[in-house]
């Protein structure tokens, strides 16, 4: 079986070679292999090589100029995309990372999130787990925190008032939230609001810088324009260069010669 397969492969290889030889030097067995036609075959092969080299060189110059344009355009898009992402991230109005929390109130970098319900009691039955579910966000910038005594049930009450006047009150029963913990949390929330105000000023400055960088990135098209101009120059030079056309004409002339000798016209 192995010998048979090897023989089939060898026969297929010979057939491929003969088909190639016929397409290159059509006519007869003599025109494909005999010494009598060696000179015309060599001339035909030489002019084919000359044309292929000329076409390959021309195509290489055109492709190189096209790649330069693609690279310049890609670099431009990357720079603009990066600048746009930075501006978008700075403008994004989200609560940010969680800083601290107590019961229904969670303080984040840019906002205070007040949940509608407390979290469930833990295994001890004395402390609440972090709240979750539906909630309301108040901007941390400009927020005021007032801590007062609550009466029903006994404990402390925190009143959060946003800069726009929105007010939310949250009660902390003594049984689950000791007064010192509530007062410390109120102080932490107030300090977070002060930090948020300072961060807002810095954020506005960063946004302004990022927007200026975005405008600069969008306007930086000089590399693209230079690459496109170079491509136009290369295209014009290749269109006016007679190297390929001369090689093509020389090959066609050799085709004519071969057809006169053998009665068959070869392809490229």
C-alpha positions in Angstrom: 0.0 0.0 0.0 2.9 2.4 0.9 4.6 1.7 -2.4 1.4 2.3 -4.4 0.8 5.6 -2.5 4.4 6.7 -3.2 4.0 5.8 -6.9 0.7 7.8 -7.1 2.4 10.8 -5.5 5.3 10.5 -8.0 2.9 10.3 -11.0 0.9 13.3 -9.7 4.1 15.3 -9.3 5.2 14.4 -12.9 1.8 15.4 -14.3 1.9 18.8 -12.4 5.4 19.4 -13.8 4.3 18.5 -17.4 1.3 20.8 -17.1 3.5 23.7 -15.9 6.0 23.0 -18.6 3.3 22.9 -21.3 1.8 26.2 -20.1 5.2 27.8 -20.0 6.5 26.5 -23.3 3.5 25.2 -25.3 3.9 23.4 -28.6 5.4 19.9 -28.6 7.6 17.7 -26.5 10.6 19.1 -28.4 9.6 22.7 -27.6 9.3 21.8 -23.9 12.5 19.9 -23.5 14.8 19.6 -26.6 18.1 21.5 -27.0 16.8 22.9 -30.3 14.4 25.2 -28.4 16.8 25.9 -25.5 17.6 29.4 -26.7 13.9 30.6 -27.1 13.0 28.9 -23.8 15.8 30.8 -22.0 14.8 34.1 -23.7 11.1 33.6 -22.7 12.1 32.7 -19.1 14.4 35.7 -18.8 11.8 38.1 -20.0 9.3 36.6 -17.6 11.7 37.1 -14.7 12.4 40.6 -15.7 8.7 41.5 -15.8 8.0 39.8 -12.5 10.9 41.7 -10.8 9.7 45.0 -12.2 6.1 44.3 -11.2 7.2 43.2 -7.7 9.3 46.2 -7.2 6.5 48.6 -8.3 4.0 46.8 -6.2 6.3 47.0 -3.2 6.7 50.7 -3.5 3.0 51.2 -3.8 2.2 48.9 -0.9 4.8 50.6 1.3 3.3 54.0 0.6 -0.2 52.6 1.4 1.0 51.0 4.6 2.5 54.4 5.7 -1.0 55.9 5.3 -2.7 53.1 7.2 -0.2 53.4 10.0 -0.6 57.2 10.2 -4.3 56.9 10.2 -4.2 54.1 12.9 -1.9 56.2 15.1 -4.3 59.2 14.7 -7.4 57.1 15.6 -5.6 55.6 18.7 -4.5 59.0 20.0 -8.0 60.5 19.5 -9.7 57.4 21.0 -7.4 57.6 24.1 -8.1 61.3 24.6 -11.9 60.7 24.2 -11.9 57.9 26.7 -10.0 60.1 29.2 -12.5 63.0 28.8 -15.5 60.5 29.1 -14.0 58.9 32.3 -13.5 62.3 33.9 -17.0 63.5 33.0 -18.6 60.3 34.1 -21.1 61.1 36.9 -21.0 58.0 39.1 -20.8 57.6 42.9 -17.3 56.3 42.7 -15.6 53.9 45.1 -17.2 53.4 48.6 -15.4 55.3 51.3 -17.4 54.4 54.5 -20.9 53.5 55.5 -23.2 52.9 58.4 -26.6 51.2 58.2 -28.7 52.6 55.3 -26.1 55.3 54.4 -23.0 54.5 52.2 -20.5 57.3 51.5 -18.8 57.1 48.1 -16.2 59.3 46.5 -18.7 61.6 44.7 -22.1 60.8 46.3 -23.9 59.5 49.4 -26.2 56.5 48.7 -29.1 56.2 51.0 -30.8 52.8 50.9 -34.5 52.4 51.4 -34.0 49.6 54.0 -31.5 48.5 56.5 -29.5 45.4 55.9 -30.5 42.2 57.9 -29.2 41.5 61.3 -26.1 39.4 61.5 -25.8 36.1 63.4 -25.5 37.8 66.8 -28.9 39.5 66.3 -27.3 42.8 67.5 -25.7 44.3 64.4 -26.9 45.1 60.8 -25.1 43.9 57.7 -24.5 46.5 54.9 -27.7 47.7 53.3 -28.7 46.9 49.7 -31.5 47.2 47.3 -33.3 50.4 46.2 -31.5 53.6 47.0 -31.3 57.4 46.5 -28.0 59.2 45.6 -27.2 62.7 46.9 -24.1 64.6 45.6 -21.4 64.6 48.2 -20.2 68.1 47.2 -22.2 70.6 49.2 -23.7 68.0 51.5 -24.4 68.9 55.1 -24.7 66.3 57.9 -26.7 67.0 61.1 -26.6 64.6 64.0 -29.5 64.8 66.5 -31.1 62.6 69.2 -33.9 60.4 68.0 -36.9 59.6 70.3 -38.8 56.8 68.6 -36.9 54.5 68.9 -34.3 55.9 71.2 -31.0 56.6 69.5 -29.5 59.0 67.0 -30.8 60.6 63.8 -28.7 61.8 60.9 -30.1 64.4 58.5 -28.5 64.7 55.1 -29.1 67.9 53.1 -27.8 68.3 49.6 -26.7 71.6 48.1 -30.0 71.7 46.1 -32.1 71.4 49.3 -33.0 67.7 49.1 -33.2 66.2 52.7 -33.0 62.6 53.8 -33.3 61.5 57.5 -32.0 58.2 58.8 -32.6 56.9 62.3 -30.1 54.7 64.2 -31.6 52.9 67.2 -29.3 52.6 70.2 -29.8 48.8 70.3 -28.0 48.4 67.0 -26.0 51.6 66.5 -24.2 52.9 69.6 -24.2 56.8 69.8 -20.3 57.1 69.5 -20.4 55.1 66.3 -23.1 57.3 64.8 -21.4 60.5 65.7 -18.1 59.3 64.3 -19.8 58.3 61.1 -21.4 61.7 60.9 -18.0 63.3 61.2 -16.5 61.0 58.6 -19.3 61.8 56.2 -18.9 65.6 56.7 -15.1 65.3 56.1 -15.8 63.3 52.9 -18.0 66.1 51.7 -15.1 68.6 52.3 -12.7 66.3 50.4 -15.2 66.0 47.5 -15.4 69.8 47.2 -11.6 70.0 46.8 -11.6 67.1 44.4 -14.3 68.7 42.3 -12.1 71.7 41.7 -9.2 69.5 40.7 -11.5 67.4 38.5 -12.7 70.5 36.6 -9.1 71.4 35.9 -8.3 67.8 34.8 -11.4 67.9 32.5 -10.2 71.2 31.0 -6.8 69.8 30.3 -8.1 66.6 28.9 -10.5 68.5 26.6 -7.6 70.6 25.4 -5.5 67.4 24.7 -8.5 65.9 22.8 -8.8 69.0 20.6 -5.0 68.9 19.9 -5.2 65.1 19.1 -8.1 65.7 16.7 -6.2 68.5 14.9 -2.9 66.6 14.7 -3.5 65.3 11.1 -0.1 66.4 9.7 1.4 62.9 9.7 -1.7 61.6 7.8 -1.5 64.4 5.3 2.2 63.8 4.7 1.7 60.1 4.2 -1.2 60.6 1.8 0.9 63.1 -0.2 3.8 60.6 -0.3 1.3 58.0 -1.6 0.1 60.3 -4.3 3.7 61.0 -5.3 4.6 57.3 -5.4 1.5 56.5 -7.4 2.2 59.2 -9.9 5.9 58.0 -10.2 4.9 54.4 -10.7 2.2 55.3 -13.3 4.8 57.3 -15.3 7.6 54.8 -14.9 8.1 52.8 -18.1 10.0 49.9 -16.5 7.0 47.6 -16.1 5.5 48.5 -19.5 8.8 48.0 -21.2 9.2 44.6 -19.6 5.7 43.7 -20.5 6.2 44.7 -24.2 9.5 42.7 -24.3 7.7 39.6 -23.0 4.9 40.1 -25.6 7.5 40.3 -28.3 9.0 37.1 -27.1 5.5 35.5 -27.1 5.3 36.5 -30.8 8.6 34.9 -31.5 7.6 31.7 -29.7 4.3 31.6 -31.6 6.1 32.0 -34.9 8.4 29.1 -34.0 6.0 26.6 -32.5 2.5 27.8 -33.6 1.5 28.2 -30.0 1.3 31.3 -27.9 2.4 30.9 -24.3 1.0 32.7 -21.3 2.9 34.5 -18.7 
